Coordinates of C-alpha atoms in Angstrom, one line a residue:
X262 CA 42.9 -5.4 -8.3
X263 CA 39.4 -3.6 -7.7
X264 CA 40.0 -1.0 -10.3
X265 CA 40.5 -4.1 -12.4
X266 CA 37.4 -5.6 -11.7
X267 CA 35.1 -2.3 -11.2
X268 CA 36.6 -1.5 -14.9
X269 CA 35.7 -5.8 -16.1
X270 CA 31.9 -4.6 -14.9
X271 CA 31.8 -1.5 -17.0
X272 CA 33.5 -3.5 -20.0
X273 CA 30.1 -5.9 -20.0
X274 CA 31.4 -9.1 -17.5
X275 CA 29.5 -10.3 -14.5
X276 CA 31.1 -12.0 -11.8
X277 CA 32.4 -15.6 -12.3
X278 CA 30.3 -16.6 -9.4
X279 CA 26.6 -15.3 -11.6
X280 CA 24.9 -18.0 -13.5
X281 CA 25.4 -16.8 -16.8
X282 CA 28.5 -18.8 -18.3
X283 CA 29.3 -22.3 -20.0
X284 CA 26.4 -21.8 -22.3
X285 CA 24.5 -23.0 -20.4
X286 CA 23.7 -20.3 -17.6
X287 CA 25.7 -21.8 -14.9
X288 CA 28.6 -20.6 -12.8
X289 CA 32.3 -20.6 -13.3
X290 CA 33.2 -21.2 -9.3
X291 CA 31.6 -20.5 -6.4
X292 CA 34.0 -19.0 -4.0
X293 CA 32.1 -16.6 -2.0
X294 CA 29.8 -19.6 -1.1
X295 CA 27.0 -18.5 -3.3
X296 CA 25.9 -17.8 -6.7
X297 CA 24.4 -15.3 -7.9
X298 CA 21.3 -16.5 -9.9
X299 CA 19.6 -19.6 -9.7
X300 CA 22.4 -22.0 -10.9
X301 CA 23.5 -24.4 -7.6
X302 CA 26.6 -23.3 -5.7
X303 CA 28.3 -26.3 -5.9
X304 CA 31.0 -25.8 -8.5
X305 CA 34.7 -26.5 -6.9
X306 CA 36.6 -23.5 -6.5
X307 CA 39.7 -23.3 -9.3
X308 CA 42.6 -25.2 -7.9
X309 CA 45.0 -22.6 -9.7
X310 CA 43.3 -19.6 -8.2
X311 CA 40.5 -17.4 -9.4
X312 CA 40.5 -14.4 -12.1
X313 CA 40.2 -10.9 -12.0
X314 CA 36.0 -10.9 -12.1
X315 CA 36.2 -13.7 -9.4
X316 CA 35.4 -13.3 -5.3
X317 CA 38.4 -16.1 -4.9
X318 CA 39.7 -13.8 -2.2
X319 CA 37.7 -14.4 -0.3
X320 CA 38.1 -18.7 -0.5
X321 CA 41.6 -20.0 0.3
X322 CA 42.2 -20.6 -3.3
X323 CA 43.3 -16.6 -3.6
X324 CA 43.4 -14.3 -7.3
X325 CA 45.3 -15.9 -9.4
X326 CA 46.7 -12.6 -11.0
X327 CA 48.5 -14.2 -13.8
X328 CA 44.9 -15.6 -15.0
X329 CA 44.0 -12.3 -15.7
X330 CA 40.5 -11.9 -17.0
X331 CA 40.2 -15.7 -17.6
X332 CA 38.8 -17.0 -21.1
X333 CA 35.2 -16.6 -20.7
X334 CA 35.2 -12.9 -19.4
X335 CA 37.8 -12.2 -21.3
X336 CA 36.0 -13.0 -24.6
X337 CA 33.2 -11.5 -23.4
X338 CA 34.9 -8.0 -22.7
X339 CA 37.0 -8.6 -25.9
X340 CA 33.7 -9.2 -27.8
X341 CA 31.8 -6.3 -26.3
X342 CA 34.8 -3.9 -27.4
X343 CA 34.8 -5.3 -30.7
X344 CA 31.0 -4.6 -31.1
X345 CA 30.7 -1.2 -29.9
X346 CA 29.8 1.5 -32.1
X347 CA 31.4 4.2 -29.6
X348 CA 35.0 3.2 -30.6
X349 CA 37.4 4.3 -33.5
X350 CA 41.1 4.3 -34.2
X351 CA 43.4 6.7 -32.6
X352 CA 45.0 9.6 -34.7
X353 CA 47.1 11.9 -34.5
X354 CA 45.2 15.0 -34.8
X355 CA 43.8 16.2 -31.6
X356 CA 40.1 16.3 -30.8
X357 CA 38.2 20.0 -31.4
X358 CA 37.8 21.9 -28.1
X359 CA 34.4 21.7 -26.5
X360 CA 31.9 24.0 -26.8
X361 CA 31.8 26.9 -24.3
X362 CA 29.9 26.5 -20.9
X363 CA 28.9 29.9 -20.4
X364 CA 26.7 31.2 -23.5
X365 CA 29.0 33.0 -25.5
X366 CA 28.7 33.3 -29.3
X367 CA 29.3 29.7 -30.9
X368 CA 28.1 28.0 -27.5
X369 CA 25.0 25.4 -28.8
X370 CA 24.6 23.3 -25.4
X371 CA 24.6 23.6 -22.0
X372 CA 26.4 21.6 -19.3
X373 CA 24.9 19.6 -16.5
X374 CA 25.9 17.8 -13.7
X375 CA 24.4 14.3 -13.1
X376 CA 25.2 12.6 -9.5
X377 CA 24.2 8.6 -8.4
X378 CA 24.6 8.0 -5.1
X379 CA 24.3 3.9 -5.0
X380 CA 22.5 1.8 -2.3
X381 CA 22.8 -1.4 -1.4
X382 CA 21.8 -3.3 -4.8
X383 CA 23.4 -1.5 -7.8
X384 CA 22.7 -4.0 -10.1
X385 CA 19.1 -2.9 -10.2
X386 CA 19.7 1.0 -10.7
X387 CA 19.8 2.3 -14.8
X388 CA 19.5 5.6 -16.0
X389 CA 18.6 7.7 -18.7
X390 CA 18.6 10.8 -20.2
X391 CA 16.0 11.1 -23.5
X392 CA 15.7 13.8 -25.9
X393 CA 12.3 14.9 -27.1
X394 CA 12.1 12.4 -29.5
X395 CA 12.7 9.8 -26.6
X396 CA 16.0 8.7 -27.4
X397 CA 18.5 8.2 -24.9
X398 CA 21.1 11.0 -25.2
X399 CA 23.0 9.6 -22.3
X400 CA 22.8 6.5 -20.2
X401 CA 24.2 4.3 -17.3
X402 CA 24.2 1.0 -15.1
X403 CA 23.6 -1.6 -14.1
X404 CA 26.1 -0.8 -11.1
X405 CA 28.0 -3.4 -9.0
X406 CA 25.9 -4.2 -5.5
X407 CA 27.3 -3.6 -1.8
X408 CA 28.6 -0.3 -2.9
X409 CA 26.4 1.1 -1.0
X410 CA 27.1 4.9 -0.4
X411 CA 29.5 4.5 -3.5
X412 CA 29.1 8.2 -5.9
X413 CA 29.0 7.5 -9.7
X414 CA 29.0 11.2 -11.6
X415 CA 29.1 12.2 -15.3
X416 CA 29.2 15.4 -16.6
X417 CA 27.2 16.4 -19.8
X418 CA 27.1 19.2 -22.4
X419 CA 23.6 18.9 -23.4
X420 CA 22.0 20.8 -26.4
X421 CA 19.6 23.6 -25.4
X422 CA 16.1 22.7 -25.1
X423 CA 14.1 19.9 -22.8
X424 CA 14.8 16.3 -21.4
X425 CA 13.3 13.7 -19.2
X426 CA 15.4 12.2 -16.5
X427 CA 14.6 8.0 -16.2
X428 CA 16.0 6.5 -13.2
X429 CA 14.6 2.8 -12.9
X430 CA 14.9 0.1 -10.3
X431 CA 14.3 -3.6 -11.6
X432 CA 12.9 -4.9 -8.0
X433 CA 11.3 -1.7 -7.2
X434 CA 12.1 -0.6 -4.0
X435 CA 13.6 2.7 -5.1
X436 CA 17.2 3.6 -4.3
X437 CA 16.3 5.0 -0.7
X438 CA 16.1 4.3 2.0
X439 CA 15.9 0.6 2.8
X440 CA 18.6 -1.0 1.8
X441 CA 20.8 2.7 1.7
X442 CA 20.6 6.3 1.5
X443 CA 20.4 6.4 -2.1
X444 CA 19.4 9.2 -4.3
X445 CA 20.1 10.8 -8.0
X446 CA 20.7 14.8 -8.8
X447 CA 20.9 16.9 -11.6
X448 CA 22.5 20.0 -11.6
X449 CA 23.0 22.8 -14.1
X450 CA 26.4 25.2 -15.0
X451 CA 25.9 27.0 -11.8
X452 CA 25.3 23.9 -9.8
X453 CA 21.7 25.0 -9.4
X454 CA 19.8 21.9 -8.6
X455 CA 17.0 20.9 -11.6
X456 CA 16.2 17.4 -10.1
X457 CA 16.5 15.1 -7.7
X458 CA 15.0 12.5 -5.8
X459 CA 15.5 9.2 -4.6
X460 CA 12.4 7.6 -2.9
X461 CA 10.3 5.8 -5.5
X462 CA 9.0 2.3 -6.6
X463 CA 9.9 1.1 -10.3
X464 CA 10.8 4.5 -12.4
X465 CA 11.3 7.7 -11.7
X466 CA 10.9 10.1 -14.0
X467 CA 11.7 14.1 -14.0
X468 CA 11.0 16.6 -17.2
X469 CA 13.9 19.2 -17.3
X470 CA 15.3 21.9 -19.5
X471 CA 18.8 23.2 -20.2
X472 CA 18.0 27.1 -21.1
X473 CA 20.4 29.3 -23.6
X474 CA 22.0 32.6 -22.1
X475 CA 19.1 35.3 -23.0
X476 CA 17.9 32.9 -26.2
X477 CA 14.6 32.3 -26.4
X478 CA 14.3 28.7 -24.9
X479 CA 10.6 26.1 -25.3
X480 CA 8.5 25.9 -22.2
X481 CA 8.9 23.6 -19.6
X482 CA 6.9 20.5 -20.2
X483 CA 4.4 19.6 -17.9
X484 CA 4.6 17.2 -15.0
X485 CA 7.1 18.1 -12.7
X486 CA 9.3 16.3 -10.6
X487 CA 6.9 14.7 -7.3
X488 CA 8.0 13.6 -4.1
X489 CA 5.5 11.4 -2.6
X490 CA 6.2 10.5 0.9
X491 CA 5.6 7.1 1.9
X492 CA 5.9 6.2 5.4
X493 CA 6.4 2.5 4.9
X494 CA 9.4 2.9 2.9
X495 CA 10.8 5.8 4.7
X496 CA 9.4 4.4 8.5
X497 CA 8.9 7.6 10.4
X498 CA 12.0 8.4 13.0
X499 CA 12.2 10.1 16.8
X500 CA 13.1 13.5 16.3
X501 CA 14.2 16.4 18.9
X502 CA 15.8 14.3 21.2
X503 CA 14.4 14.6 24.4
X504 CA 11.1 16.8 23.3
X505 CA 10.0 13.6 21.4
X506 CA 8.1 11.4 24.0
X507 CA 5.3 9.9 21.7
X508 CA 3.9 7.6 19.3
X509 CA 4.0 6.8 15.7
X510 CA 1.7 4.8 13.4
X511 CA 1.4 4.1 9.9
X512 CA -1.6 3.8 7.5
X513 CA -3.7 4.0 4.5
X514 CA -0.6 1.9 3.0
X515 CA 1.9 4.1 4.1
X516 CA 0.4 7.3 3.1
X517 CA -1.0 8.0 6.2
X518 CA 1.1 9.2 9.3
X519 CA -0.9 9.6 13.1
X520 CA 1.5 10.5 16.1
X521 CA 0.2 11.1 19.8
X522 CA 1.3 12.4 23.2
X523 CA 3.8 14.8 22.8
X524 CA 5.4 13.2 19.8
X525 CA 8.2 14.8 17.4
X526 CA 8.6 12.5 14.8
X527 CA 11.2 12.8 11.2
X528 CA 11.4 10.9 8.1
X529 CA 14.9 11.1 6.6
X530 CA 15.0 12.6 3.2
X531 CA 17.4 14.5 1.4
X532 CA 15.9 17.5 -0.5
X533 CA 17.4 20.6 -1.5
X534 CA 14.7 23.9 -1.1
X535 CA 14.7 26.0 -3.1
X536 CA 12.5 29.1 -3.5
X537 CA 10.0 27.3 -6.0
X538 CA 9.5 24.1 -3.6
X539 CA 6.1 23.7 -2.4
X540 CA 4.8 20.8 0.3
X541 CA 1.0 19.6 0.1
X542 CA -0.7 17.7 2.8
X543 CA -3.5 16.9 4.5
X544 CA -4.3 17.3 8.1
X545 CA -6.3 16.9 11.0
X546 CA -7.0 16.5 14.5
X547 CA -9.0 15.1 17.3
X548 CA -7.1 16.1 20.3
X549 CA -5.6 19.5 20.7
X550 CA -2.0 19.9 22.4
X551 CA 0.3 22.9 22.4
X552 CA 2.2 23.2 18.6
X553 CA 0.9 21.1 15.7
X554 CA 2.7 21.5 12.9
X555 CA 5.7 19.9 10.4
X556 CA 9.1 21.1 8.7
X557 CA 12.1 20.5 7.2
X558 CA 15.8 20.3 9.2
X559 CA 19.3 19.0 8.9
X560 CA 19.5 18.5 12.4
X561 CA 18.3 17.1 15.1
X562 CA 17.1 19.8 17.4
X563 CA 14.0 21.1 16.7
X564 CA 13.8 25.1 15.7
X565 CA 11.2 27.5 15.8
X566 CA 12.6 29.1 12.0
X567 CA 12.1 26.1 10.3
X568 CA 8.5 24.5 11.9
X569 CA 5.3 25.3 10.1
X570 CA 2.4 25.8 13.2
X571 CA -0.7 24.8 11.7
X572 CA -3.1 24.2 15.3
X573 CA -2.2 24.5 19.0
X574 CA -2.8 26.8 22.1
X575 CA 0.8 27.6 22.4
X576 CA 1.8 30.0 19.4
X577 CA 5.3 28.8 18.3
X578 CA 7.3 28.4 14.7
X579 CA 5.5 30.2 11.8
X580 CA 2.4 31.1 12.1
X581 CA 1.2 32.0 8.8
X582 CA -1.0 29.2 8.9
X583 CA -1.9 28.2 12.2
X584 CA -5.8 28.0 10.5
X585 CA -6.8 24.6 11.5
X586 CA -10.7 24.9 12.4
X587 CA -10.1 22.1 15.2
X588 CA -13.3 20.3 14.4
X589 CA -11.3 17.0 13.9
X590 CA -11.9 17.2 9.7
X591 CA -9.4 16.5 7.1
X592 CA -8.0 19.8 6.1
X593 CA -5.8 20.2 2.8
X594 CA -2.5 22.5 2.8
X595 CA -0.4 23.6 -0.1
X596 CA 2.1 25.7 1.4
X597 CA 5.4 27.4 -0.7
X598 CA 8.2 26.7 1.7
X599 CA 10.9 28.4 -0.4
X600 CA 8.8 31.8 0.7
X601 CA 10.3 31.0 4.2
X602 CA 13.6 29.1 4.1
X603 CA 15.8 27.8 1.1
X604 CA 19.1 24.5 1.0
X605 CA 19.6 21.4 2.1
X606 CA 17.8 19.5 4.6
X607 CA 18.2 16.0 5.4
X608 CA 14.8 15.3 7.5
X609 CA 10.8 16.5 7.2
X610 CA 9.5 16.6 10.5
X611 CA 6.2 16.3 12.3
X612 CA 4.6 17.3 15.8
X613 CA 2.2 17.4 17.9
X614 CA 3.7 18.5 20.8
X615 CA 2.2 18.9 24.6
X616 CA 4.6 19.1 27.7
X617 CA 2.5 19.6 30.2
X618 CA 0.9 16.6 31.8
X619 CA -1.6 14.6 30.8
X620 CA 0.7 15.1 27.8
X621 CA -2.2 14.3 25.2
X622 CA -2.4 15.3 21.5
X623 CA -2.6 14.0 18.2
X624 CA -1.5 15.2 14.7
X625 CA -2.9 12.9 11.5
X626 CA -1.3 13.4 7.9
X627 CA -1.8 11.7 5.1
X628 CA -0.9 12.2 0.8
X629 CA 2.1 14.4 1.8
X630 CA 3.8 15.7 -1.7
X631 CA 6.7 18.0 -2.5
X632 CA 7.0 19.5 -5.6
X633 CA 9.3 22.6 -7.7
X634 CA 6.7 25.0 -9.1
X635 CA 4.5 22.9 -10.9
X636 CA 1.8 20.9 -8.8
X637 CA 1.7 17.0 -8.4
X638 CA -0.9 14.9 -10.3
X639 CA -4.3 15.2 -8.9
X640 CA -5.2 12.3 -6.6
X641 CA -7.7 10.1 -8.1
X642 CA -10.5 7.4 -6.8
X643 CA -10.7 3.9 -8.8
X644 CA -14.6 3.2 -9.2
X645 CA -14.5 0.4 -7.0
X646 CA -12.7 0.8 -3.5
X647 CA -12.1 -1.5 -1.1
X648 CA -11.7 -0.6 2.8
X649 CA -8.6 -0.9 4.6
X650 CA -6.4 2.0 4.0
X651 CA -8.6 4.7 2.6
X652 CA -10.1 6.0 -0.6
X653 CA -6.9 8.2 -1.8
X654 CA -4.4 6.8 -4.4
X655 CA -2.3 8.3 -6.7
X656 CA -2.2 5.3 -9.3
X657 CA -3.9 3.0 -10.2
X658 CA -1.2 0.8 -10.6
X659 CA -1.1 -2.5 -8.4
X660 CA 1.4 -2.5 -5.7
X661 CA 2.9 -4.7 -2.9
X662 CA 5.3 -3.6 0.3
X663 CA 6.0 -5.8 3.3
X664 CA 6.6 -3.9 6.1
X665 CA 8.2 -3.5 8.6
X666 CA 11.5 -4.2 6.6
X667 CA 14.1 -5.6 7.4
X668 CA 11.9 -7.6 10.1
X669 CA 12.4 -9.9 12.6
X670 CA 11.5 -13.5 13.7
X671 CA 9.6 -12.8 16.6
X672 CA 6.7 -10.9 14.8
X673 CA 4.8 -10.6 11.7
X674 CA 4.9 -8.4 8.9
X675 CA 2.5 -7.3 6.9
X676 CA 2.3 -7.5 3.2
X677 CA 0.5 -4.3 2.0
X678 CA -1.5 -4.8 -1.3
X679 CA -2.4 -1.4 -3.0
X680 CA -4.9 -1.1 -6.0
X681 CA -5.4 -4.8 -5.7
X682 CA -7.7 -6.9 -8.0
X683 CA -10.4 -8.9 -6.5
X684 CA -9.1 -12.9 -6.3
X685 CA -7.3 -15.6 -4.8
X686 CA -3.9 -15.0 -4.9
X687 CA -0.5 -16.4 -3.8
X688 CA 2.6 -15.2 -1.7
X689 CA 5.4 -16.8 -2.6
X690 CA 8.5 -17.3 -0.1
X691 CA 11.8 -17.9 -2.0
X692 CA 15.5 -18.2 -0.5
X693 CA 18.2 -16.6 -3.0
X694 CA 19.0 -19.6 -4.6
X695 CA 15.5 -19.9 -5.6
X696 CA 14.0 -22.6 -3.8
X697 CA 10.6 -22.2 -2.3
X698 CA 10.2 -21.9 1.1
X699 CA 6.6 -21.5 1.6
X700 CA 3.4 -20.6 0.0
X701 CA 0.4 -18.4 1.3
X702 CA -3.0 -17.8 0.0
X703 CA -4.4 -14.9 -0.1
X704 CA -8.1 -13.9 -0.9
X705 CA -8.4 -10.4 -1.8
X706 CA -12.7 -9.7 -1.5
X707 CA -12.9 -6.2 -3.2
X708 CA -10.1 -4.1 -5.2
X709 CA -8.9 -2.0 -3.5
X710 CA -6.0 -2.0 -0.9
X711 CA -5.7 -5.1 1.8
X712 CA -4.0 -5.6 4.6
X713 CA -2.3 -9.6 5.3
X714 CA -0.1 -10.9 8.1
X715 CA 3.4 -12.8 6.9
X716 CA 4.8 -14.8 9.4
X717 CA 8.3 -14.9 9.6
X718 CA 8.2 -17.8 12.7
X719 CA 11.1 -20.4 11.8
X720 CA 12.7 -18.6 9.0
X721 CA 16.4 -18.5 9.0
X722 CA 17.8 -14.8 9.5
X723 CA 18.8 -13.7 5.8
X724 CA 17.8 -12.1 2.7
X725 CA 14.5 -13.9 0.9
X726 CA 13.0 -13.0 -2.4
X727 CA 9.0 -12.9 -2.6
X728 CA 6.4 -13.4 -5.5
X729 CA 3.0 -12.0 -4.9
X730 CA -0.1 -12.6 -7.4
X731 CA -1.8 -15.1 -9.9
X732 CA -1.6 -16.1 -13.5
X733 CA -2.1 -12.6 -15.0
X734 CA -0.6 -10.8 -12.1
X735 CA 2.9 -11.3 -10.1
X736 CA 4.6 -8.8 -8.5
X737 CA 7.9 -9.6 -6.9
X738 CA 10.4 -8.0 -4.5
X739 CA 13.0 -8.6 -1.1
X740 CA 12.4 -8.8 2.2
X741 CA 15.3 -9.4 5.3
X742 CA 14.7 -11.7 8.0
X743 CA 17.0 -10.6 11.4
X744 CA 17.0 -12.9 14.5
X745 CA 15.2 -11.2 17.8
X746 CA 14.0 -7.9 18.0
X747 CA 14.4 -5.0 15.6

């Protein structure tokens, strides 16, 4: 029964339960008790049972197996078959043997290894592969959501030369880490990682090339893949176990990361090092404790190996550069990791560590970036900034993130606007059948990046959808709603 339906998604239906059927954009049943779209939920469930594409299990009416597909998915999948250009008649002659994988004479492409993990919302994820021409060589999704965790993987024989990697996400919250430990990977014949990633907004995009054995191959374009941290999205963890007995905070719109008083704090990423990966940050401090410093772990127990000391009066971790002046200014680091340990870690880790009472110190970083070889774009300043978070972007693209979520109904959240325009503007409060809940102005002064309380008192615990701008603007997104404290 589910390899029937998973196989009805990749043949082109929906669920019976979306609000795309009848002609007229409504739903076929309603079983689960929902819809999904913004048709009512009020259609009876099928006396005879539902069909294959249906969530009827989970209503007393049962799958109806005999139904099969029913008529309108099953025209659908029949017409989508019919239509597609990838199909021919079967013969009897077999198919030519593939090229070879490892460079011999004759060999004219090279294979790759491309790897989804899926979070929470699959119907959001797509993905490309374009040649240098931009067309797409390869593609996939939408996926199925609540398959969170789920591995979709497709192996390629790519002709030699260079490619851009497009993964998108239609809400834009990425595929990691809020609603799932999502991320994407690319990896070549030797299963040597070429990209990867997982935290981003809208698109991510990653230039790559697949190389001929000893052939002359074109340069690597430029812009490589960039991993910006954001500590809103990727909320900043206790790390070390007992060692960590400090304080967190976020700012500068998640780009900014402060901890105090013998803190050892993570944020959960996946990222595999390799001897061409490079961090950048920025760093300071007003308050001097024992070991200030950062780096990367699959565990967690901190180790001396893998921390980077960068200030402190205790000399601890690697010390190559332990070079911070201590006059409390922002200093910028660009440091090649892969010169000191390479593989996979599944945490980047901060400190500012002090075990002897009073047990004061403080570590600030901000605009942390991890790159392969190939530095990230240079930071710019719009010409008009407003206060709130700091001068520093990296686009100049407007932006919106609620956090903390998931949140609760007991405080309020903030709604983060980044490269903002100047104007009256309206947040927008929808339930997921889209009715509107409630409507708040707010009055953005300057450009720049503002900071406004959302308050969640006398919501409902549950999933709500949000619209955030005016007429020329509107940018849209989830946030969850959980009864009591987080």
């Amino acid at each position: 029964m589910v390899v029937a339906h998973e196989l009805g998604h990749i043949l082109g239906s929906q669920h019976t339960h979306a609000c795309v059927w009848n002609g007229n954009n409504t739903a076929l049943d309603a079983c689960p008790g929902f819809t999904e779209g913004n048709c009512a939920a009020s259609v009876t469930a099928p006396t005879a049972g539902g069909t294959v594409m249906s969530y009827c299990h989970m209503n007393k009416v049962g799958i109806n197996y005999a139904q099969g597909f029913g008529q309108q998915p099953g025209n659908l999948i029949r017409s989508r078959i019919a239509a597609a250009s990838c199909l021919q008649a079967c013969t009897t002659t077999p198919p030519p043997s593939p090229p070879p994988s490892g460079g011999g004479s004759g060999a004219t492409c090279g294979n790759v290894t491309f790897t989804l993990t899926l979070d929470l919302f699959g119907s959001e994820t797509t993905w490309e592969i374009l040649n240098p021409a931009g067309v797409a060589v390869d593609k996939g999704g939408p996926y199925v959501d609540k398959t969170s965790g789920q591995i979709v993987q497709k192996k390629l024989c790519l002709p030699y030369g260079c490619y851009k990697l497009r993964i998108l996400d239609k809400i834009g919250d990425g595929i990691c880490c809020t609603y799932g430990n999502g991320a994407f990977k690319l990896q070549d014949a030797n299963n040597i990682v070429i990209a990867q990633g997982g935290q981003f907004t809208k698109e991510s995009l990653t230039n790559f090339c697949v190389q001929a054995p000893g052939g002359n191959n074109p340069p690597p374009p430029s812009g490589a893949t960039c991993t910006n941290i954001d500590f809103i999205k990727t909320p900043p963890i206790s790390f070390g176990g007992s060692q960590d007995g400090g304080t967190a905070t976020v700012t500068e719109a998640g780009k900014a990361l402060t901890i105090k008083n013998n803190a050892w704090k993570a944020v959960p990423i996946s990222y595999n090092i390799t001897a061409n990966t490079y961090i950048e940050f920025e760093f300071r401090s007003t308050l001097q404790g024992e070991i200030h410093g950062f780096g990367f772990d699959d565990d967690d127990n901190i180790s001396a190996p893998y921390t980077f000391q960068l200030w402190g009066n205790q000399t601890w971790g690697i010390t190559n550069y332990r070079n911070y002046e201590g006059n409390s200014a922002w200093k910028k680091y660009t440091i090649k990791v892969g010169q000191f340990y390479t593989g996979a870690t599944t945490r980047l880790f901060f400190a500012a560590d002090m075990d002897a009472a009073p047990y004061t110190s403080e570590s600030q970083f901000r605009n942390v970036r991890i790159y392969e070889n190939t530095p990230c774009p240079t930071f710019q300043q719009p010409e008009t900034q407003g206060a709130g978070f700091g001068a520093n972007v990296l686009e100049n693209k407007p932006a919106v993130v609620i956090y903390p979520n998931p949140t609760n109904t007991n405080t309020k959240a903030q709604v983060n606007l980044s490269a903002w325009p100047a104007g009256q503007h309206d947040l927008e409060v929808f339930d997921l059948y889209g009715k509107l809940i409630r409507t708040q102005r707010l009055n953005v002064a300057t450009y720049g990046e503002h900071s406004f309380d959302l308050d969640t008192a006398g919501l409902p615990a549950g999933t709500y959808l949000y619209k955030v701008g005016d007429e020329k603007l509107k940018l849209s997104g989830r946030v969850v709603v959980i009864s009591g404290q987080l």
